[in-house]
PDB file of C-alpha atoms in Angstrom:
ATOM      1  CA  MET A   1     136.636  76.275  46.690  1.00  0.00           C
ATOM      2  CA  ASN A   2     139.317  76.393  44.225  1.00  0.00           C
ATOM      3  CA  LEU A   3     143.176  76.145  44.985  1.00  0.00           C
ATOM      4  CA  ARG A   4     143.567  79.888  44.984  1.00  0.00           C
ATOM      5  CA  ASN A   5     140.895  80.549  47.603  1.00  0.00           C
ATOM      6  CA  VAL A   6     142.336  77.756  49.805  1.00  0.00           C
ATOM      7  CA  PHE A   7     145.662  79.292  49.633  1.00  0.00           C
ATOM      8  CA  LEU A   8     144.300  82.795  50.486  1.00  0.00           C
ATOM      9  CA  VAL A   9     142.554  81.297  53.554  1.00  0.00           C
ATOM     10  CA  LEU A  10     145.722  79.396  54.670  1.00  0.00           C
ATOM     11  CA  LEU A  11     147.635  82.697  54.224  1.00  0.00           C
ATOM     12  CA  MET A  12     145.118  84.666  56.291  1.00  0.00           C
ATOM     13  CA  ILE A  13     145.175  82.021  59.056  1.00  0.00           C
ATOM     14  CA  PHE A  14     149.104  82.084  59.032  1.00  0.00           C
ATOM     15  CA  LEU A  15     149.211  85.869  59.193  1.00  0.00           C
ATOM     16  CA  THR A  16     146.684  86.032  61.957  1.00  0.00           C
ATOM     17  CA  SER A  17     148.478  83.444  64.061  1.00  0.00           C
ATOM     18  CA  SER A  18     151.829  85.066  63.494  1.00  0.00           C
ATOM     19  CA  THR A  19     150.408  88.448  64.752  1.00  0.00           C
ATOM     20  CA  ILE A  20     148.927  86.860  67.887  1.00  0.00           C
ATOM     21  CA  PHE A  21     152.072  84.877  68.802  1.00  0.00           C
ATOM     22  CA  GLY A  22     154.262  87.640  67.838  1.00  0.00           C
ATOM     23  CA  GLU A  23     152.328  90.104  70.232  1.00  0.00           C
ATOM     24  CA  GLY A  24     152.518  87.465  72.926  1.00  0.00           C
ATOM     25  CA  LYS A  25     156.154  87.255  72.561  1.00  0.00           C
ATOM     26  CA  LYS A  26     156.420  91.049  72.741  1.00  0.00           C
ATOM     27  CA  ASP A  27     154.439  91.143  75.887  1.00  0.00           C
ATOM     28  CA  THR A  28     156.596  88.748  77.732  1.00  0.00           C
ATOM     29  CA  TYR A  29     160.107  90.272  76.719  1.00  0.00           C
ATOM     30  CA  PHE A  30     162.702  90.360  79.375  1.00  0.00           C
ATOM     31  CA  SER A  31     166.466  90.622  79.372  1.00  0.00           C
ATOM     32  CA  TYR A  32     169.136  92.090  81.859  1.00  0.00           C
ATOM     33  CA  SER A  33     172.663  93.244  81.876  1.00  0.00           C
ATOM     34  CA  ILE A  34     175.147  94.046  84.659  1.00  0.00           C
ATOM     35  CA  THR A  35     177.083  97.290  84.552  1.00  0.00           C
ATOM     36  CA  GLN A  36     179.490  99.033  86.817  1.00  0.00           C
ATOM     37  CA  LYS A  37     180.217 102.731  86.468  1.00  0.00           C
ATOM     38  CA  ASP A  38     178.158 102.473  83.189  1.00  0.00           C
ATOM     39  CA  LYS A  39     180.610  99.833  81.743  1.00  0.00           C
ATOM     40  CA  ASP A  40     179.206  96.432  80.742  1.00  0.00           C
ATOM     41  CA  ILE A  41     180.557  93.507  82.616  1.00  0.00           C
ATOM     42  CA  ALA A  42     180.870  90.186  80.665  1.00  0.00           C
ATOM     43  CA  LYS A  43     179.501  86.949  82.205  1.00  0.00           C
ATOM     44  CA  GLN A  44     181.880  84.199  82.558  1.00  0.00           C
ATOM     45  CA  ASP A  45     179.966  80.945  82.648  1.00  0.00           C
ATOM     46  CA  ASP A  46     177.456  81.773  85.283  1.00  0.00           C
ATOM     47  CA  THR A  47     179.511  84.412  87.080  1.00  0.00           C
ATOM     48  CA  TYR A  48     180.207  88.232  86.927  1.00  0.00           C
ATOM     49  CA  PHE A  49     183.411  89.357  88.470  1.00  0.00           C
ATOM     50  CA  ILE A  50     183.013  92.960  89.723  1.00  0.00           C
ATOM     51  CA  ASP A  51     184.543  95.467  92.267  1.00  0.00           C
ATOM     52  CA  LYS A  52     183.171  95.547  95.582  1.00  0.00           C
ATOM     53  CA  ASP A  53     181.335  98.724  94.847  1.00  0.00           C
ATOM     54  CA  THR A  54     178.107 100.185  93.612  1.00  0.00           C
ATOM     55  CA  PHE A  55     176.939  98.422  90.471  1.00  0.00           C
ATOM     56  CA  GLU A  56     173.869  98.495  88.275  1.00  0.00           C
ATOM     57  CA  ILE A  57     171.299  95.911  87.139  1.00  0.00           C
ATOM     58  CA  ASN A  58     169.668  96.963  83.842  1.00  0.00           C
ATOM     59  CA  ILE A  59     166.358  95.404  83.004  1.00  0.00           C
ATOM     60  CA  LYS A  60     164.783  95.527  79.615  1.00  0.00           C
ATOM     61  CA  LEU A  61     161.050  95.016  79.650  1.00  0.00           C
ATOM     62  CA  ASN A  62     157.802  96.110  77.939  1.00  0.00           C
ATOM     63  CA  MET A  63     156.153  99.130  79.665  1.00  0.00           C
ATOM     64  CA  ASN A  64     153.934  98.027  82.576  1.00  0.00           C
ATOM     65  CA  THR A  65     155.500  94.676  83.205  1.00  0.00           C
ATOM     66  CA  GLY A  66     157.981  93.752  86.041  1.00  0.00           C
ATOM     67  CA  ILE A  67     160.289  91.327  87.629  1.00  0.00           C
ATOM     68  CA  TYR A  68     160.833  90.011  91.103  1.00  0.00           C
ATOM     69  CA  ILE A  69     164.598  89.981  92.217  1.00  0.00           C
ATOM     70  CA  ASN A  70     166.274  88.307  95.060  1.00  0.00           C
ATOM     71  CA  ILE A  71     169.784  89.374  96.010  1.00  0.00           C
ATOM     72  CA  SER A  72     171.278  87.262  98.672  1.00  0.00           C
ATOM     73  CA  GLU A  73     174.603  86.231 100.236  1.00  0.00           C
ATOM     74  CA  TYR A  74     173.156  82.751 100.482  1.00  0.00           C
ATOM     75  CA  PRO A  75     172.484  80.398  97.393  1.00  0.00           C
ATOM     76  CA  THR A  76     169.071  79.113  98.322  1.00  0.00           C
ATOM     77  CA  MET A  77     167.104  80.977  95.641  1.00  0.00           C
ATOM     78  CA  TYR A  78     169.920  80.492  93.048  1.00  0.00           C
ATOM     79  CA  ASN A  79     169.902  76.800  93.597  1.00  0.00           C
ATOM     80  CA  ARG A  80     166.202  76.562  93.468  1.00  0.00           C
ATOM     81  CA  ALA A  81     166.264  78.420  90.167  1.00  0.00           C
ATOM     82  CA  LYS A  82     168.802  75.999  88.685  1.00  0.00           C
ATOM     83  CA  SER A  83     166.571  73.009  89.670  1.00  0.00           C
ATOM     84  CA  GLY A  84     163.520  74.416  87.905  1.00  0.00           C
ATOM     85  CA  PHE A  85     161.580  75.525  91.153  1.00  0.00           C
ATOM     86  CA  ASP A  86     158.173  76.756  90.461  1.00  0.00           C
ATOM     87  CA  PHE A  87     158.457  80.631  91.502  1.00  0.00           C
ATOM     88  CA  ALA A  88     155.027  81.401  90.280  1.00  0.00           C
ATOM     89  CA  LYS A  89     153.761  79.035  92.859  1.00  0.00           C
ATOM     90  CA  LEU A  90     155.852  80.718  95.558  1.00  0.00           C
ATOM     91  CA  LEU A  91     154.752  84.218  94.535  1.00  0.00           C
ATOM     92  CA  SER A  92     151.011  83.192  94.379  1.00  0.00           C
ATOM     93  CA  THR A  93     151.172  81.972  97.981  1.00  0.00           C
ATOM     94  CA  ASP A  94     148.392  83.819  99.946  1.00  0.00           C
ATOM     95  CA  GLY A  95     149.642  87.186 101.069  1.00  0.00           C
ATOM     96  CA  ALA A  96     153.072  86.928  99.321  1.00  0.00           C
ATOM     97  CA  TRP A  97     152.635  89.665  96.650  1.00  0.00           C
ATOM     98  CA  MET A  98     156.275  90.726  97.543  1.00  0.00           C
ATOM     99  CA  GLY A  99     157.276  87.129  97.661  1.00  0.00           C
ATOM    100  CA  GLY A 100     159.577  88.074 100.602  1.00  0.00           C
ATOM    101  CA  ALA A 101     160.745  87.300 103.990  1.00  0.00           C
ATOM    102  CA  GLU A 102     158.249  89.557 105.738  1.00  0.00           C
ATOM    103  CA  HIS A 103     155.427  87.050 104.987  1.00  0.00           C
ATOM    104  CA  ASN A 104     155.570  84.607 107.789  1.00  0.00           C
ATOM    105  CA  ASN A 105     152.636  82.482 106.314  1.00  0.00           C
ATOM    106  CA  ASN A 106     155.082  81.147 103.695  1.00  0.00           C
ATOM    107  CA  LYS A 107     157.480  79.999 106.323  1.00  0.00           C
ATOM    108  CA  ASP A 108     154.534  77.723 107.810  1.00  0.00           C
ATOM    109  CA  LYS A 109     153.880  76.275 104.316  1.00  0.00           C
ATOM    110  CA  ASN A 110     157.591  75.442 103.925  1.00  0.00           C
ATOM    111  CA  ILE A 111     157.525  77.093 100.555  1.00  0.00           C
ATOM    112  CA  PHE A 112     159.851  80.056 101.011  1.00  0.00           C
ATOM    113  CA  LEU A 113     161.473  80.872 104.224  1.00  0.00           C
ATOM    114  CA  GLN A 114     164.519  78.867 105.189  1.00  0.00           C
ATOM    115  CA  GLY A 115     165.933  81.624 107.510  1.00  0.00           C
ATOM    116  CA  ASP A 116     168.794  82.422 105.077  1.00  0.00           C
ATOM    117  CA  GLU A 117     166.893  84.370 102.156  1.00  0.00           C
ATOM    118  CA  ASN A 118     167.159  88.125 101.698  1.00  0.00           C
ATOM    119  CA  ARG A 119     163.962  90.059 100.747  1.00  0.00           C
ATOM    120  CA  TRP A 120     162.512  89.747  97.401  1.00  0.00           C
ATOM    121  CA  GLN A 121     161.708  93.171  95.687  1.00  0.00           C
ATOM    122  CA  TYR A 122     159.257  93.803  92.727  1.00  0.00           C
ATOM    123  CA  TRP A 123     160.731  96.179  90.136  1.00  0.00           C
ATOM    124  CA  PHE A 124     158.073  97.527  87.767  1.00  0.00           C
ATOM    125  CA  ILE A 125     158.518  99.392  84.456  1.00  0.00           C
ATOM    126  CA  SER A 126     156.017 102.318  84.248  1.00  0.00           C
ATOM    127  CA  ASP A 127     155.846 105.921  83.506  1.00  0.00           C
ATOM    128  CA  ASN A 128     156.776 106.576  87.160  1.00  0.00           C
ATOM    129  CA  ALA A 129     160.427 105.649  87.379  1.00  0.00           C
ATOM    130  CA  SER A 130     160.250 105.210  91.272  1.00  0.00           C
ATOM    131  CA  ARG A 131     161.437 101.525  91.100  1.00  0.00           C
ATOM    132  CA  PHE A 132     164.550 102.578  89.099  1.00  0.00           C
ATOM    133  CA  ASN A 133     167.123 105.240  88.918  1.00  0.00           C
ATOM    134  CA  SER A 134     166.327 105.945  85.304  1.00  0.00           C
ATOM    135  CA  ILE A 135     164.336 104.561  82.385  1.00  0.00           C
ATOM    136  CA  GLU A 136     165.364 104.681  78.716  1.00  0.00           C
ATOM    137  CA  LYS A 137     163.160 103.758  75.565  1.00  0.00           C
ATOM    138  CA  ASP A 138     164.829 101.185  73.200  1.00  0.00           C
ATOM    139  CA  GLY A 139     162.418 100.881  70.340  1.00  0.00           C
ATOM    140  CA  ASP A 140     159.199  99.388  71.880  1.00  0.00           C
ATOM    141  CA  LEU A 141     160.941  98.255  74.967  1.00  0.00           C
ATOM    142  CA  TYR A 142     162.243 100.188  77.996  1.00  0.00           C
ATOM    143  CA  ILE A 143     165.471  99.752  80.066  1.00  0.00           C
ATOM    144  CA  GLY A 144     165.289 100.430  83.616  1.00  0.00           C
ATOM    145  CA  LYS A 145     168.601 101.036  85.525  1.00  0.00           C
ATOM    146  CA  ARG A 146     168.657 100.195  89.279  1.00  0.00           C
ATOM    147  CA  ILE A 147     171.783 101.080  91.076  1.00  0.00           C
ATOM    148  CA  ILE A 148     172.799  98.663  93.905  1.00  0.00           C
ATOM    149  CA  GLU A 149     174.577 100.105  96.675  1.00  0.00           C
ATOM    150  CA  ASN A 150     173.144  98.117  99.531  1.00  0.00           C
ATOM    151  CA  ILE A 151     171.848  94.716 100.281  1.00  0.00           C
ATOM    152  CA  TYR A 152     169.047  94.076 102.660  1.00  0.00           C
ATOM    153  CA  TYR A 153     169.670  91.460 105.051  1.00  0.00           C
ATOM    154  CA  THR A 154     166.675  89.692 106.739  1.00  0.00           C
ATOM    155  CA  TYR A 155     167.241  86.583 109.031  1.00  0.00           C
ATOM    156  CA  TYR A 156     163.586  86.779 110.069  1.00  0.00           C
ATOM    157  CA  ARG A 157     161.895  90.171 110.452  1.00  0.00           C
ATOM    158  CA  ALA A 158     163.544  91.083 113.824  1.00  0.00           C
ATOM    159  CA  ASP A 159     167.052  91.065 112.378  1.00  0.00           C
ATOM    160  CA  GLU A 160     166.329  93.117 109.344  1.00  0.00           C
ATOM    161  CA  LYS A 161     169.021  95.535 108.497  1.00  0.00           C
ATOM    162  CA  THR A 162     170.701  97.293 105.454  1.00  0.00           C
ATOM    163  CA  LEU A 163     174.316  96.583 104.540  1.00  0.00           C
ATOM    164  CA  ASN A 164     176.445  98.674 102.403  1.00  0.00           C
ATOM    165  CA  ILE A 165     178.240  96.442  99.985  1.00  0.00           C
ATOM    166  CA  LYS A 166     181.573  98.246 100.496  1.00  0.00           C
ATOM    167  CA  ASP A 167     181.359  97.910 104.113  1.00  0.00           C
ATOM    168  CA  THR A 168     180.696  94.152 104.364  1.00  0.00           C
ATOM    169  CA  ASP A 169     182.941  91.131 104.338  1.00  0.00           C
ATOM    170  CA  ILE A 170     180.556  89.542 101.591  1.00  0.00           C
ATOM    171  CA  SER A 171     182.586  88.331  98.630  1.00  0.00           C
ATOM    172  CA  LYS A 172     179.799  86.670  96.637  1.00  0.00           C
ATOM    173  CA  LEU A 173     176.058  87.524  95.901  1.00  0.00           C
ATOM    174  CA  TYR A 174     173.540  85.164  94.506  1.00  0.00           C
ATOM    175  CA  ILE A 175     170.921  86.937  92.184  1.00  0.00           C
ATOM    176  CA  THR A 176     167.681  85.421  90.940  1.00  0.00           C
ATOM    177  CA  ILE A 177     165.417  87.400  88.612  1.00  0.00           C
ATOM    178  CA  THR A 178     161.962  86.150  87.822  1.00  0.00           C
ATOM    179  CA  TYR A 179     159.795  87.779  85.136  1.00  0.00           C
ATOM    180  CA  VAL A 180     156.157  87.236  85.908  1.00  0.00           C
ATOM    181  CA  THR A 181     152.722  88.582  84.917  1.00  0.00           C
ATOM    182  CA  HIS A 182     149.887  88.639  87.461  1.00  0.00           C
ATOM    183  CA  ASP A 183     146.326  89.605  88.053  1.00  0.00           C
ATOM    184  CA  SER A 184     145.287  93.004  89.441  1.00  0.00           C
ATOM    185  CA  SER A 185     145.126  91.685  93.036  1.00  0.00           C
ATOM    186  CA  TYR A 186     148.687  90.273  92.875  1.00  0.00           C
ATOM    187  CA  THR A 187     147.645  86.841  94.049  1.00  0.00           C
ATOM    188  CA  THR A 188     148.037  84.747  90.877  1.00  0.00           C
ATOM    189  CA  PHE A 189     151.335  84.787  89.079  1.00  0.00           C
ATOM    190  CA  LYS A 190     152.682  83.347  85.616  1.00  0.00           C
ATOM    191  CA  GLU A 191     156.323  82.809  85.355  1.00  0.00           C
ATOM    192  CA  HIS A 192     157.728  83.621  81.948  1.00  0.00           C
ATOM    193  CA  LYS A 193     161.458  83.337  82.648  1.00  0.00           C
ATOM    194  CA  THR A 194     163.938  83.136  85.399  1.00  0.00           C
ATOM    195  CA  GLU A 195     167.547  84.040  85.268  1.00  0.00           C
ATOM    196  CA  SER A 196     170.087  83.378  88.176  1.00  0.00           C
ATOM    197  CA  PHE A 197     173.784  84.063  88.360  1.00  0.00           C
ATOM    198  CA  ILE A 198     176.555  84.837  90.799  1.00  0.00           C
ATOM    199  CA  LEU A 199     178.518  88.045  91.462  1.00  0.00           C
ATOM    200  CA  VAL A 200     181.964  87.707  92.769  1.00  0.00           C
ATOM    201  CA  LEU A 201     182.930  90.835  94.555  1.00  0.00           C
ATOM    202  CA  ASN A 202     186.741  91.688  94.375  1.00  0.00           C
TER     203      ASN A 202
END
């Protein structure tokens, strides 16, 4: 094989691998922003300062992918995210497809429940915008806007209640967002990226 043919073979391998890895990156794209009254809020270090009012979390993803989000007045999940906790393991626990406080089997395994976490919710980008208040296309990606007016307080299931942000004395919320892919039965998860930050409510 002459040098020209060797070069062509290597070029084909490079282009093929670039396509594969490029598609892989595309398939696991995730970013977020915080807005209030449709105005972007800038992050200072690890914190957003916002009014104690309705705010929006904007999630940019590929169609048919999703994120788990935990919004809590307690820092448990935030601290775990900062320490490199394996959220895929948490979410893959038997029966924990919502990864939330309603799954008491997690408490027995000492993986999730500590008595102070709020519910996890799964937000899924699809043609049906039921998980979001609106969905906009941005090139090959989609931005789902979720308006946050309430937080869901759960200190074990019996104490479950909804709190309106304006009506609470809560001054700080800890938010953890984990982008995962999973099998069709929602039992095995792969974590691609986790973001955690603090909202200070003025």
